[in-house]
Every structure is written in C-alpha cells, then in structure tokens.
Amino acid sequence: MESLFKRWVILSDSTMRKKYEAYIKSTDAKIAAFLEFDVDRGLGLAAEVGKGGELEGVPFAVKDIIAVRGFRLTCGSKILENFVSPYTATAVEKLIAKGGVMVGKTNLDEFGMGSSTDNSALGKTNNPWDTERVCGGSSGGSAAAVAAGMVPFALGSDTGGSVRQPAAFCGVYGLKPTYGAVSRYGLVAYASSLEVIGVCARSVGIARTVFDIMKGQDEKDQSSLNSGTDAPEPEAGVIGVLGGNLGLDPAVDRAYRATIDFYRSKGFEIREINLSMADYYVPVYYTIATAEASANLARYTGIRYGYRPGYAENPEELTRKARSEGFGNEVKLRILLGTYVLRSGFQDQYYQRAQRLRQAIRADFDRAFTRADVILMPVFPTQAFLRGQGGLDQFQQKLADRFTTAANLAGLPALSFPAAVSDGLPAGMQFLAPAFGEARLFDIVRLYEEHFPCPQPPSCKPEWS
Amino acid sequence: MYQSFIGLEIHIQLLTETKVFCGCINRFGDEPNTNVCPVCMGYPGVLPALNGEAIHLSYIVARALNCTLSPQAVFERKNYFYPDMPKNYQISQFSSPLGRNGWIDLEYQGKKKRIRIHEIHLEEDAGKMIHAGDMSLLDYNRAGTPLLEIVTEPDMEAGEEAELLLQNFRRTIRYLGVCDGNMEEGSMRCDANVSINLEGKGLGRKVEIKNLNSSRFVRMALNYEIERQTENLDKGVKVIQETRLWNENRDVTEAMRTKESAHDYRYFPEPDLPPFIPGAEFLARVDKGLVELPEARRARFIADYGLNETAADFLINEKATADFYEEVLKSGAAPDTAASWLQFDVRKILNRGNQELAGSPLTAQRLAQLLSLLAENRIHGKIAKQVLEAVFAEDKDPARIIKEKGWEQMNSPAELAALVDKVLAANTKAADAVRAGDEKPLGFLMGQIMKETGGRAEPRLVQKLLKEKTG
C-alpha cells in the first residue's frame, strides 16, 4: 500500500513543493480546475492534527461543494461566492487525519446541477484531453485536476452521476459509494436522498484507499451506516450486461463491446440482463432530485451569509433579490420544478409516484443481482462533448443521465473506469454492485487496470503522475 | 340554538439540555445569537442529528396523554420562507406523528368530560425577529429548540372549558418535568380554533385565533369569538374561515391579512433523518419517566387520606407540594393535620415572603418534626405556629428552636400545682368567686397562668388543677 502514494509525497519536501506549485500554476492556467488553491492553508490543517499517516505530504483536492474550514465553499454559485466555511466535512477530516494535504477546491456545476461544469457561475473548466471540450460534471474540476496530474485524487459528490461522468470524460477512476457509506456531513445538499461523497482517482488502489479512510458511520449524519461485514467479498464470476440498442455514440459503443470481450476472455460469464425500469430512471431522478433541491436551496436568502443585494425594503425583498440575482438559470429551473412537483394536490401525480417508481427500481436491481454479481454499463452515451454547437444542450444532457442515475436511485455503489481512448478522448464504463459491494468493484476493475493502466492526456505528464 | 366547537393547538418547549438537532444549549434569555452553530443556523452542508433526550420526553408526553404511540415516527420538511427560520423549512412531523388518538379527562361544571387528542408531534422552533425602526433584527438562539405540538379535537364548548384544559395540561407537563409551562415567556403557546353551527349540524366554518399569551386570553378570545360568530349567524352573515389575532388591549379578535394563511407547505419526508423506531428498551425508559399525574393523585388523596376537594386541589396543584405532603405523612403525621398546616399556615408564610416551598427553610422533615411535637403534646398549637415562623426566620429544626427558646410545654403536675397556688393567692377575688360556684373567672385565671408561663403550660392539666383547687 505504501507504494501507491510514494510518488505523490510531494509536500514534505520544499524542492518538490516548488516544482509542484509551478506545475499547478502553468497547468491550471489552461485547465482552470481549481477555484481556490492554497498549499499553506492545506498544510496548516494537516499540522493541526499532527500525527500524519499514509497520506502524509500527499496533496488532494475537494469539490467546492464540500466544506473545508478556512476555505471558501462557493458551490460554483454567485450566491456563495465569498462564503468561507467555518467547519470541515467529516470525510475530509478523516483524510486530513491521515496526513493528507487539502490543497484546493475544485470547480463544479452550480450546486452540483449539470453535466459539464459549464453551469458554474465562477468560471469554465477545460478537459485536459482537449481544452475545447467540457470536463463533464458536476465534479468536473475534481476529475480534470486528477487527469491533469495535479492531485492523485480529488473528492466529488455524486447525485446522479456527478463523479462517474466527469471521471469518464477525463479518463480517471470515479467511485460513487453506497448511499450512506460515507458521511454527508459537510456536503452541501442538492438532493439529499440520492447523493454521496465520492472520489476521482488516478488508480483503483488510490480510490480504494481513500474510500476505506472516508467510510463509516458518523454521528453527525444519521443516514450514514457501517457496511454490514468486513468479510472478504467472493470474487465476481457473472457480469450482467445490457442488451438492445443503447443509443451510444460509436466510440462508446465500441468501448462497451471491447470491455465485455475483455472480461469474457478472462473467464467471466457474461449474462444479458433486463432492467425493465430503465426508462423511468431519468424522469424519476429529476422529480425526486428537484423536489429535494427546492427545499435544500431555500436557505440561501442573503440574510445570514452569502450574496446580499445592495438594498432591500424589507426581509422578503432581500430574499427575493438575493435569490434572483444570486442563482443561475439551471438552479432556478430545478427549484421551480421541485416546487411544482411538491405542490399539494399534485404530489400524488409527481413526487409520490416517483417514490413508488423508485421502490420498483430498487426491486428491479435486487432481482438483477440474483442473476449477476456485478452489472457493467456505459457511463454516458458520448465522450466529452464540445461547447456550443456540436455539444449537448441542457435537455439532451439530462436525457443522457440514463446510465448514471440508476445507482443513485437504488443507493448502489458504482465505479467508473477509463475503458478506452478513442479519437484522442477517453471513454468510460462503470460497474454496479449490490449495496456495500465496493470491494467487489475494486477487485474487478483492478483486473482491467492491470491490462490497461490509466491513460494520461499527452500534455499533462508531471514526474509524479 | 347554536353549538360551539373548540379545539386547541398547544406548543411546549421541551426542557432538554441541548437543541433538538444540534449540540447548542437550549436556554431562554441569553445574549442574542450566542447559542448557535452551523447546524441551527442552517449553514451549507450541515445535517440534523436527532437529540435522544427530546424524543424521549416527547414519548413521555404522548404516553401521559394516552396516545397510541407510532411504531415509526417520521420527520418531514414543512416548507415556507420566514427570516427567523434558518433553513426556510421546518423539520416537523406530518404523515406519521409520534402520538395519535389520546385524551385528557376534565371535570367541567361538575361533569366528567374527555377531550380527545388528535396528535402529538415533535418539531424545531424558529428564531425571533424584532422590528426596530427601519431595521429588522434576528436572534437565532431559539432556532432549533425542541417544540412539541399537541393538537386536540374540537371537543370543547366554551372559553372556560378551554382555559381549564390548558391549566390541567400545564399541570401535567410540569408534573412530567418536560416543560415549565410559562405562557408569558412563551415556553408554552396556544392557538385556538372555534366554529359554531346550529345544534346537531356538525362543525361550522373554523376560525383560528392566534396571539394568545395566557390561558385567560384563551378564554376571553374564545368567548368573544363565539359571541361574534353567533351575532353574525343571527344576522344571516356567513362566518369567514380565517385566522384572527387576539388584541389584548381592546379585548377583541381582529382579522389577519388573508395572504398569510394561504400556505402550501409542500411536506415531504426529511431525507436527512431516518424514521424514529422506538425499541423495547426505549419504551421501557419512557415508562420509567412517567409519574402519577395530577388527576390521579387528587383522587387518591381524597380516597386514601380523607381530604376534602379543596385541600386535595391545593396539594396536587404543584408536584413539589404533593411530594412534600406525602413525605411529611411518611413520618406518621395525621393526613388532615398535615394538609391543613400546608394549606393555611405554611402557605400564609410563603405568600407573605413571595417564596416557593421548594428551597425554603421548611423541609418535609422539619414540618414532620413540628407536627409530631404537637401530637405528643410537647408544644401546643399557638407555640407551634411561632415555631413555624421561627423555622422560616432562622432556618433551624423545630426541636432545636423549642429548646433554645425554652418553648417546651410545662406538663409537670407539681410544678404547675405550685403555679396555680401562686396565681390563686394573688387573685383572691376571682378565686373566691369560682369557689362560690361562678365559673366565669376560670378563664381569667387560666390566662394569668399562661401569662406567667409564656403560654407554655399544658392547658388541660392547668384546667384540671384549677378545678381541684377551687372545688
């Protein structure tokens, strides 16, 4: 395990640190993954704990929707642009306790709402493979920072694919843990019942180590759980795959077939499974996520913190102005949608119906996992798309969440990995496992990694990466 | 003839150490915005964590009010914007509150009556907003303090009955030790609703009344409202379903701006808190938290101790007094004597000094000692009252006071006989009159002896001696 981070022990040595900071400066000028970068403050937080551990001297980054004391917590929004967090998220605290140095906060779609990171009010982040293209989202800054060799891992949050999709776009590993496996305390809520803190990582081993450090029940998050058992997972033998026309871009389709062939060649049984509820993932996801968002985002009023308009006649006007000037369009759209689906008299038609369908989706996966040990599917129908013309509009992006939202609706763990590089861009696949089956995911993806190690964008190859 | 239907929504602040979803101190009257943290201020990224003490006290109340306990209490978000509510949703309960279908028994106008409880649910309180000139100031100390809401069915008919229910309820929660029931400070709050209709026609159009800061205002507002609605119906004017505010300066209810009552709270289950499922161990602890409630105690005092209703009412009103009383009885004091002392002599001194029994120099042991000295004839009634005063004044045991002041009763026949002789010798005129058969001067002679002894002579013995020596 020591060797995993060996090359990344950068910040214990002043020469290395200088080189590192110079690299970040030049690289992030092109990528713009970070909203805030401050090694000194990160070292300060590590020094407060003192003991050190397996992450000593290792830099890591955190999506700017997760609280780290003394750093801003903007959520990519104008409404929190100058908000400095007075506390640290439990998951980050655990990493710092192991010596990790939290060097900066990464860009994201505003409040985690988006698939490109272009919905950030505070700047655009470019894909390290092609700066004309988006890095994915919403944890785009974290995925780009890892892909560009700026950190070995970066935390993200995954509400409907927000770790796995940018990881796929940038060619790194992206773990969405089981719901409740990692404390959400300090993760700014977008859709509380769906989201979890995850990790973008340079290798499977790094993702695994980081997950093992972060996981576990937290008294500050009463929805968090300990995984049932520490017994070693039996190795997966049967891989469930999707049949029919999946509507994938050719490069992604080729990568999916090739990945299936790889595992078949390694002796796995490939079994086509039928996920009968698949058509409901996206509508159910957007109904539940927006409903929860409409309540979760109600606290931003400019009264206690955050963006405050210059003048208001009364508290109501202050709130109205702060919100209409402070939130971006996608956020406003989702708040309105969520308010709509929760109206009395319409709940049964929308929110309650979505909850019932969610139960059916869970049951569908329970059935699927009686036939397969893990399920392999694409992450996103396309590779990283272009901005503007030739890209995807907001509605197309939502429809494209059809492979990622399932894990969130069912609370299952999923691990995305770079399966191929095609036309100079990575294509990502993901495995899903039953709840608390993370070990199974790490094991099976590790096998792929042994044959096809993490690709690196040609222009970003620092000595430690 | 009209029939009226009154229901109450009572909120009580639970006496927990800390707030309901964070570790901040739950205390009234501190500097504004000092008992706050990221959680109760609704900062980005924080989560609520249910306070075990708050849910425990809530279930105790639900049990005490005879509710069916929910096997799974669900928290939900109640959405509305108000500057004193940090998250702009209140964590409350809606579809599955912790208690349902309970009741409170009343004795109203000489008849027993059962007022049904619709439900009991736990929620968080909001902060406070104060408007000062052209500024609005906010204090979040109260934000996130545990609030228990008790909703009755519309089973009451008059303001007096609602007032009685409130007094009864207040006594119960004070007995349970879950709330101090102070309506002036707002630790107990009450909204009332009332509708009237022709008899036998069921509920009418409901009017809610807010801003009721005492049980007296509840009574007055309801009676005012019943009269107002009656007049309306008599004139053929429809009662509007609305929320009205009690104006305590003018003793009237006034319509509130209708805009504010058109809320759609958009309830949905709180994803941050799993449903609370009370286990067997938890329920056993709830049972342990139950005490004998005032009504039951009153009945027992009357049955077991032969007290009259007035005495029983007085004794059970505060749990501390009732406990004190039974502590005194443990040492063998006669129930009626002890009750009478507490009800009159002790109360008089307490009222004079504006003090409470608890924490005063009079402990149950001291009153018991005093009553036993009295019963053993070591002091008599008048001295006993002086001793009681001295206990309060000097904070000493009665026995010690008697000893120090030399107040012990004189009951040695030889000593008293000599005294009687002395008094008879000094008052020959009176003595001769008695000897001649006139009993009237006996009282005078008795008085002289008491004067000589500072009231300590045992009266019956003196009387006997006087009769012997003048017979």
PDB file of N, CA, C and O in Angstrom, chain B residues 416-466:
ATOM      1  N   LEU B 416     -46.759  22.811  88.055  1.00  0.00           N
ATOM      2  CA  LEU B 416     -47.947  23.580  87.707  1.00  0.00           C
ATOM      3  C   LEU B 416     -48.825  23.831  88.936  1.00  0.00           C
ATOM      4  O   LEU B 416     -49.402  24.914  89.072  1.00  0.00           O
ATOM      5  N   ALA B 417     -48.911  22.846  89.838  1.00  0.00           N
ATOM      6  CA  ALA B 417     -49.716  22.999  91.059  1.00  0.00           C
ATOM      7  C   ALA B 417     -49.214  24.186  91.876  1.00  0.00           C
ATOM      8  O   ALA B 417     -50.010  25.019  92.359  1.00  0.00           O
ATOM      9  N   ALA B 418     -47.893  24.324  91.973  1.00  0.00           N
ATOM     10  CA  ALA B 418     -47.313  25.437  92.724  1.00  0.00           C
ATOM     11  C   ALA B 418     -47.703  26.751  92.059  1.00  0.00           C
ATOM     12  O   ALA B 418     -48.040  27.731  92.741  1.00  0.00           O
ATOM     13  N   LEU B 419     -47.679  26.726  90.723  1.00  0.00           N
ATOM     14  CA  LEU B 419     -48.020  27.938  89.987  1.00  0.00           C
ATOM     15  C   LEU B 419     -49.479  28.324  90.169  1.00  0.00           C
ATOM     16  O   LEU B 419     -49.816  29.498  90.331  1.00  0.00           O
ATOM     17  N   VAL B 420     -50.328  27.303  90.146  1.00  0.00           N
ATOM     18  CA  VAL B 420     -51.761  27.544  90.338  1.00  0.00           C
ATOM     19  C   VAL B 420     -52.003  28.140  91.721  1.00  0.00           C
ATOM     20  O   VAL B 420     -52.728  29.143  91.858  1.00  0.00           O
ATOM     21  N   ASP B 421     -51.338  27.577  92.701  1.00  0.00           N
ATOM     22  CA  ASP B 421     -51.470  28.108  94.062  1.00  0.00           C
ATOM     23  C   ASP B 421     -51.075  29.567  94.094  1.00  0.00           C
ATOM     24  O   ASP B 421     -51.763  30.410  94.678  1.00  0.00           O
ATOM     25  N   LYS B 422     -49.986  29.874  93.449  1.00  0.00           N
ATOM     26  CA  LYS B 422     -49.472  31.236  93.450  1.00  0.00           C
ATOM     27  C   LYS B 422     -50.476  32.208  92.818  1.00  0.00           C
ATOM     28  O   LYS B 422     -50.759  33.267  93.360  1.00  0.00           O
ATOM     29  N   VAL B 423     -51.037  31.776  91.704  1.00  0.00           N
ATOM     30  CA  VAL B 423     -51.980  32.645  90.993  1.00  0.00           C
ATOM     31  C   VAL B 423     -53.283  32.809  91.794  1.00  0.00           C
ATOM     32  O   VAL B 423     -53.832  33.912  91.885  1.00  0.00           O
ATOM     33  N   LEU B 424     -53.741  31.708  92.412  1.00  0.00           N
ATOM     34  CA  LEU B 424     -54.958  31.798  93.220  1.00  0.00           C
ATOM     35  C   LEU B 424     -54.749  32.750  94.404  1.00  0.00           C
ATOM     36  O   LEU B 424     -55.622  33.550  94.741  1.00  0.00           O
ATOM     37  N   ALA B 425     -53.547  32.676  94.970  1.00  0.00           N
ATOM     38  CA  ALA B 425     -53.231  33.527  96.126  1.00  0.00           C
ATOM     39  C   ALA B 425     -53.194  34.995  95.699  1.00  0.00           C
ATOM     40  O   ALA B 425     -53.622  35.886  96.444  1.00  0.00           O
ATOM     41  N   ALA B 426     -52.712  35.232  94.532  1.00  0.00           N
ATOM     42  CA  ALA B 426     -52.567  36.612  94.069  1.00  0.00           C
ATOM     43  C   ALA B 426     -53.886  37.196  93.582  1.00  0.00           C
ATOM     44  O   ALA B 426     -54.009  38.396  93.397  1.00  0.00           O
ATOM     45  N   ASN B 427     -54.863  36.306  93.299  1.00  0.00           N
ATOM     46  CA  ASN B 427     -56.147  36.798  92.783  1.00  0.00           C
ATOM     47  C   ASN B 427     -57.297  36.260  93.636  1.00  0.00           C
ATOM     48  O   ASN B 427     -58.164  35.512  93.162  1.00  0.00           O
ATOM     49  N   THR B 428     -57.300  36.640  94.837  1.00  0.00           N
ATOM     50  CA  THR B 428     -58.244  36.058  95.800  1.00  0.00           C
ATOM     51  C   THR B 428     -59.679  36.309  95.394  1.00  0.00           C
ATOM     52  O   THR B 428     -60.537  35.441  95.549  1.00  0.00           O
ATOM     53  N   LYS B 429     -59.953  37.486  94.825  1.00  0.00           N
ATOM     54  CA  LYS B 429     -61.324  37.822  94.472  1.00  0.00           C
ATOM     55  C   LYS B 429     -61.886  36.836  93.440  1.00  0.00           C
ATOM     56  O   LYS B 429     -62.948  36.256  93.628  1.00  0.00           O
ATOM     57  N   ALA B 430     -61.096  36.600  92.442  1.00  0.00           N
ATOM     58  CA  ALA B 430     -61.519  35.676  91.384  1.00  0.00           C
ATOM     59  C   ALA B 430     -61.616  34.261  91.921  1.00  0.00           C
ATOM     60  O   ALA B 430     -62.565  33.522  91.626  1.00  0.00           O
ATOM     61  N   ALA B 431     -60.633  33.896  92.742  1.00  0.00           N
ATOM     62  CA  ALA B 431     -60.604  32.545  93.292  1.00  0.00           C
ATOM     63  C   ALA B 431     -61.840  32.294  94.150  1.00  0.00           C
ATOM     64  O   ALA B 431     -62.484  31.241  94.037  1.00  0.00           O
ATOM     65  N   ASP B 432     -62.196  33.281  94.940  1.00  0.00           N
ATOM     66  CA  ASP B 432     -63.364  33.110  95.809  1.00  0.00           C
ATOM     67  C   ASP B 432     -64.628  32.988  94.978  1.00  0.00           C
ATOM     68  O   ASP B 432     -65.511  32.187  95.304  1.00  0.00           O
ATOM     69  N   ALA B 433     -64.709  33.787  93.937  1.00  0.00           N
ATOM     70  CA  ALA B 433     -65.898  33.731  93.071  1.00  0.00           C
ATOM     71  C   ALA B 433     -66.088  32.343  92.494  1.00  0.00           C
ATOM     72  O   ALA B 433     -67.187  31.819  92.443  1.00  0.00           O
ATOM     73  N   VAL B 434     -64.994  31.749  92.049  1.00  0.00           N
ATOM     74  CA  VAL B 434     -65.076  30.404  91.477  1.00  0.00           C
ATOM     75  C   VAL B 434     -65.524  29.414  92.540  1.00  0.00           C
ATOM     76  O   VAL B 434     -66.376  28.557  92.309  1.00  0.00           O
ATOM     77  N   ARG B 435     -64.892  29.575  93.701  1.00  0.00           N
ATOM     78  CA  ARG B 435     -65.247  28.654  94.792  1.00  0.00           C
ATOM     79  C   ARG B 435     -66.726  28.773  95.122  1.00  0.00           C
ATOM     80  O   ARG B 435     -67.373  27.809  95.495  1.00  0.00           O
ATOM     81  N   ALA B 436     -67.291  29.991  94.933  1.00  0.00           N
ATOM     82  CA  ALA B 436     -68.705  30.203  95.221  1.00  0.00           C
ATOM     83  C   ALA B 436     -69.601  29.683  94.092  1.00  0.00           C
ATOM     84  O   ALA B 436     -70.817  29.806  94.159  1.00  0.00           O
ATOM     85  N   GLY B 437     -68.985  29.129  93.090  1.00  0.00           N
ATOM     86  CA  GLY B 437     -69.778  28.482  92.030  1.00  0.00           C
ATOM     87  C   GLY B 437     -69.849  29.264  90.736  1.00  0.00           C
ATOM     88  O   GLY B 437     -70.444  28.827  89.753  1.00  0.00           O
ATOM     89  N   ASP B 438     -69.198  30.405  90.643  1.00  0.00           N
ATOM     90  CA  ASP B 438     -69.208  31.177  89.393  1.00  0.00           C
ATOM     91  C   ASP B 438     -68.038  30.719  88.532  1.00  0.00           C
ATOM     92  O   ASP B 438     -66.880  30.881  88.912  1.00  0.00           O
ATOM     93  N   GLU B 439     -68.317  30.125  87.382  1.00  0.00           N
ATOM     94  CA  GLU B 439     -67.228  29.554  86.565  1.00  0.00           C
ATOM     95  C   GLU B 439     -66.566  30.599  85.666  1.00  0.00           C
ATOM     96  O   GLU B 439     -65.530  30.330  85.072  1.00  0.00           O
ATOM     97  N   LYS B 440     -67.160  31.752  85.571  1.00  0.00           N
ATOM     98  CA  LYS B 440     -66.653  32.743  84.619  1.00  0.00           C
ATOM     99  C   LYS B 440     -65.198  33.153  84.848  1.00  0.00           C
ATOM    100  O   LYS B 440     -64.418  33.214  83.895  1.00  0.00           O
ATOM    101  N   PRO B 441     -64.791  33.408  86.069  1.00  0.00           N
ATOM    102  CA  PRO B 441     -63.394  33.857  86.258  1.00  0.00           C
ATOM    103  C   PRO B 441     -62.352  32.783  85.959  1.00  0.00           C
ATOM    104  O   PRO B 441     -61.152  33.091  85.934  1.00  0.00           O
ATOM    105  N   LEU B 442     -62.798  31.534  85.707  1.00  0.00           N
ATOM    106  CA  LEU B 442     -61.825  30.466  85.399  1.00  0.00           C
ATOM    107  C   LEU B 442     -60.938  30.864  84.219  1.00  0.00           C
ATOM    108  O   LEU B 442     -59.728  30.673  84.230  1.00  0.00           O
ATOM    109  N   GLY B 443     -61.545  31.459  83.229  1.00  0.00           N
ATOM    110  CA  GLY B 443     -60.800  31.869  82.022  1.00  0.00           C
ATOM    111  C   GLY B 443     -59.748  32.903  82.361  1.00  0.00           C
ATOM    112  O   GLY B 443     -58.612  32.831  81.884  1.00  0.00           O
ATOM    113  N   PHE B 444     -60.133  33.830  83.226  1.00  0.00           N
ATOM    114  CA  PHE B 444     -59.180  34.853  83.628  1.00  0.00           C
ATOM    115  C   PHE B 444     -57.973  34.228  84.341  1.00  0.00           C
ATOM    116  O   PHE B 444     -56.817  34.534  84.059  1.00  0.00           O
ATOM    117  N   LEU B 445     -58.285  33.275  85.234  1.00  0.00           N
ATOM    118  CA  LEU B 445     -57.213  32.625  85.988  1.00  0.00           C
ATOM    119  C   LEU B 445     -56.292  31.845  85.055  1.00  0.00           C
ATOM    120  O   LEU B 445     -55.063  31.880  85.169  1.00  0.00           O
ATOM    121  N   MET B 446     -56.915  31.169  84.161  1.00  0.00           N
ATOM    122  CA  MET B 446     -56.162  30.414  83.147  1.00  0.00           C
ATOM    123  C   MET B 446     -55.202  31.356  82.403  1.00  0.00           C
ATOM    124  O   MET B 446     -54.022  31.072  82.221  1.00  0.00           O
ATOM    125  N   GLY B 447     -55.731  32.490  82.017  1.00  0.00           N
ATOM    126  CA  GLY B 447     -54.934  33.495  81.293  1.00  0.00           C
ATOM    127  C   GLY B 447     -53.753  33.959  82.116  1.00  0.00           C
ATOM    128  O   GLY B 447     -52.648  34.136  81.587  1.00  0.00           O
ATOM    129  N   GLN B 448     -53.980  34.140  83.381  1.00  0.00           N
ATOM    130  CA  GLN B 448     -52.890  34.584  84.252  1.00  0.00           C
ATOM    131  C   GLN B 448     -51.771  33.546  84.298  1.00  0.00           C
ATOM    132  O   GLN B 448     -50.590  33.887  84.251  1.00  0.00           O
ATOM    133  N   ILE B 449     -52.194  32.262  84.360  1.00  0.00           N
ATOM    134  CA  ILE B 449     -51.191  31.191  84.407  1.00  0.00           C
ATOM    135  C   ILE B 449     -50.395  31.143  83.106  1.00  0.00           C
ATOM    136  O   ILE B 449     -49.167  31.022  83.108  1.00  0.00           O
ATOM    137  N   MET B 450     -51.105  31.303  82.026  1.00  0.00           N
ATOM    138  CA  MET B 450     -50.435  31.297  80.720  1.00  0.00           C
ATOM    139  C   MET B 450     -49.463  32.465  80.618  1.00  0.00           C
ATOM    140  O   MET B 450     -48.368  32.358  80.073  1.00  0.00           O
ATOM    141  N   LYS B 451     -49.891  33.578  81.142  1.00  0.00           N
ATOM    142  CA  LYS B 451     -49.031  34.760  81.116  1.00  0.00           C
ATOM    143  C   LYS B 451     -47.743  34.489  81.889  1.00  0.00           C
ATOM    144  O   LYS B 451     -46.632  34.792  81.418  1.00  0.00           O
ATOM    145  N   GLU B 452     -47.933  33.875  83.086  1.00  0.00           N
ATOM    146  CA  GLU B 452     -46.787  33.528  83.937  1.00  0.00           C
ATOM    147  C   GLU B 452     -45.796  32.620  83.195  1.00  0.00           C
ATOM    148  O   GLU B 452     -44.590  32.734  83.393  1.00  0.00           O
ATOM    149  N   THR B 453     -46.377  31.705  82.384  1.00  0.00           N
ATOM    150  CA  THR B 453     -45.509  30.678  81.778  1.00  0.00           C
ATOM    151  C   THR B 453     -45.168  30.991  80.317  1.00  0.00           C
ATOM    152  O   THR B 453     -44.592  30.150  79.618  1.00  0.00           O
ATOM    153  N   GLY B 454     -45.550  32.149  79.904  1.00  0.00           N
ATOM    154  CA  GLY B 454     -45.283  32.460  78.490  1.00  0.00           C
ATOM    155  C   GLY B 454     -46.030  31.522  77.570  1.00  0.00           C
ATOM    156  O   GLY B 454     -45.552  31.187  76.492  1.00  0.00           O
ATOM    157  N   GLY B 455     -47.205  31.065  78.015  1.00  0.00           N
ATOM    158  CA  GLY B 455     -48.042  30.221  77.164  1.00  0.00           C
ATOM    159  C   GLY B 455     -47.621  28.775  77.107  1.00  0.00           C
ATOM    160  O   GLY B 455     -48.126  28.005  76.313  1.00  0.00           O
ATOM    161  N   ARG B 456     -46.648  28.390  77.939  1.00  0.00           N
ATOM    162  CA  ARG B 456     -46.113  27.045  77.814  1.00  0.00           C
ATOM    163  C   ARG B 456     -46.845  26.006  78.648  1.00  0.00           C
ATOM    164  O   ARG B 456     -46.622  24.805  78.512  1.00  0.00           O
ATOM    165  N   ALA B 457     -47.673  26.444  79.598  1.00  0.00           N
ATOM    166  CA  ALA B 457     -48.354  25.490  80.486  1.00  0.00           C
ATOM    167  C   ALA B 457     -49.323  24.629  79.691  1.00  0.00           C
ATOM    168  O   ALA B 457     -49.995  25.120  78.790  1.00  0.00           O
ATOM    169  N   GLU B 458     -49.334  23.347  80.011  1.00  0.00           N
ATOM    170  CA  GLU B 458     -50.211  22.427  79.294  1.00  0.00           C
ATOM    171  C   GLU B 458     -51.642  22.740  79.712  1.00  0.00           C
ATOM    172  O   GLU B 458     -52.000  22.598  80.883  1.00  0.00           O
ATOM    173  N   PRO B 459     -52.478  23.219  78.809  1.00  0.00           N
ATOM    174  CA  PRO B 459     -53.767  23.804  79.216  1.00  0.00           C
ATOM    175  C   PRO B 459     -54.696  22.843  79.943  1.00  0.00           C
ATOM    176  O   PRO B 459     -55.333  23.236  80.920  1.00  0.00           O
ATOM    177  N   ARG B 460     -54.761  21.594  79.481  1.00  0.00           N
ATOM    178  CA  ARG B 460     -55.718  20.682  80.120  1.00  0.00           C
ATOM    179  C   ARG B 460     -55.347  20.366  81.561  1.00  0.00           C
ATOM    180  O   ARG B 460     -56.189  20.275  82.451  1.00  0.00           O
ATOM    181  N   LEU B 461     -54.064  20.238  81.799  1.00  0.00           N
ATOM    182  CA  LEU B 461     -53.588  19.960  83.152  1.00  0.00           C
ATOM    183  C   LEU B 461     -53.873  21.153  84.065  1.00  0.00           C
ATOM    184  O   LEU B 461     -54.321  20.990  85.220  1.00  0.00           O
ATOM    185  N   VAL B 462     -53.639  22.353  83.544  1.00  0.00           N
ATOM    186  CA  VAL B 462     -53.896  23.550  84.333  1.00  0.00           C
ATOM    187  C   VAL B 462     -55.381  23.623  84.712  1.00  0.00           C
ATOM    188  O   VAL B 462     -55.736  23.882  85.865  1.00  0.00           O
ATOM    189  N   GLN B 463     -56.183  23.325  83.712  1.00  0.00           N
ATOM    190  CA  GLN B 463     -57.624  23.357  83.939  1.00  0.00           C
ATOM    191  C   GLN B 463     -58.028  22.400  85.062  1.00  0.00           C
ATOM    192  O   GLN B 463     -58.799  22.730  85.961  1.00  0.00           O
ATOM    193  N   LYS B 464     -57.443  21.218  84.991  1.00  0.00           N
ATOM    194  CA  LYS B 464     -57.747  20.183  85.981  1.00  0.00           C
ATOM    195  C   LYS B 464     -57.310  20.652  87.381  1.00  0.00           C
ATOM    196  O   LYS B 464     -58.072  20.550  88.358  1.00  0.00           O
ATOM    197  N   LEU B 465     -56.108  21.208  87.438  1.00  0.00           N
ATOM    198  CA  LEU B 465     -55.592  21.671  88.725  1.00  0.00           C
ATOM    199  C   LEU B 465     -56.438  22.798  89.293  1.00  0.00           C
ATOM    200  O   LEU B 465     -56.744  22.856  90.485  1.00  0.00           O
ATOM    201  N   LEU B 466     -56.821  23.704  88.412  1.00  0.00           N
ATOM    202  CA  LEU B 466     -57.646  24.832  88.842  1.00  0.00           C
ATOM    203  C   LEU B 466     -58.956  24.343  89.463  1.00  0.00           C
ATOM    204  O   LEU B 466     -59.382  24.816  90.512  1.00  0.00           O
TER     205      LEU B 466
END
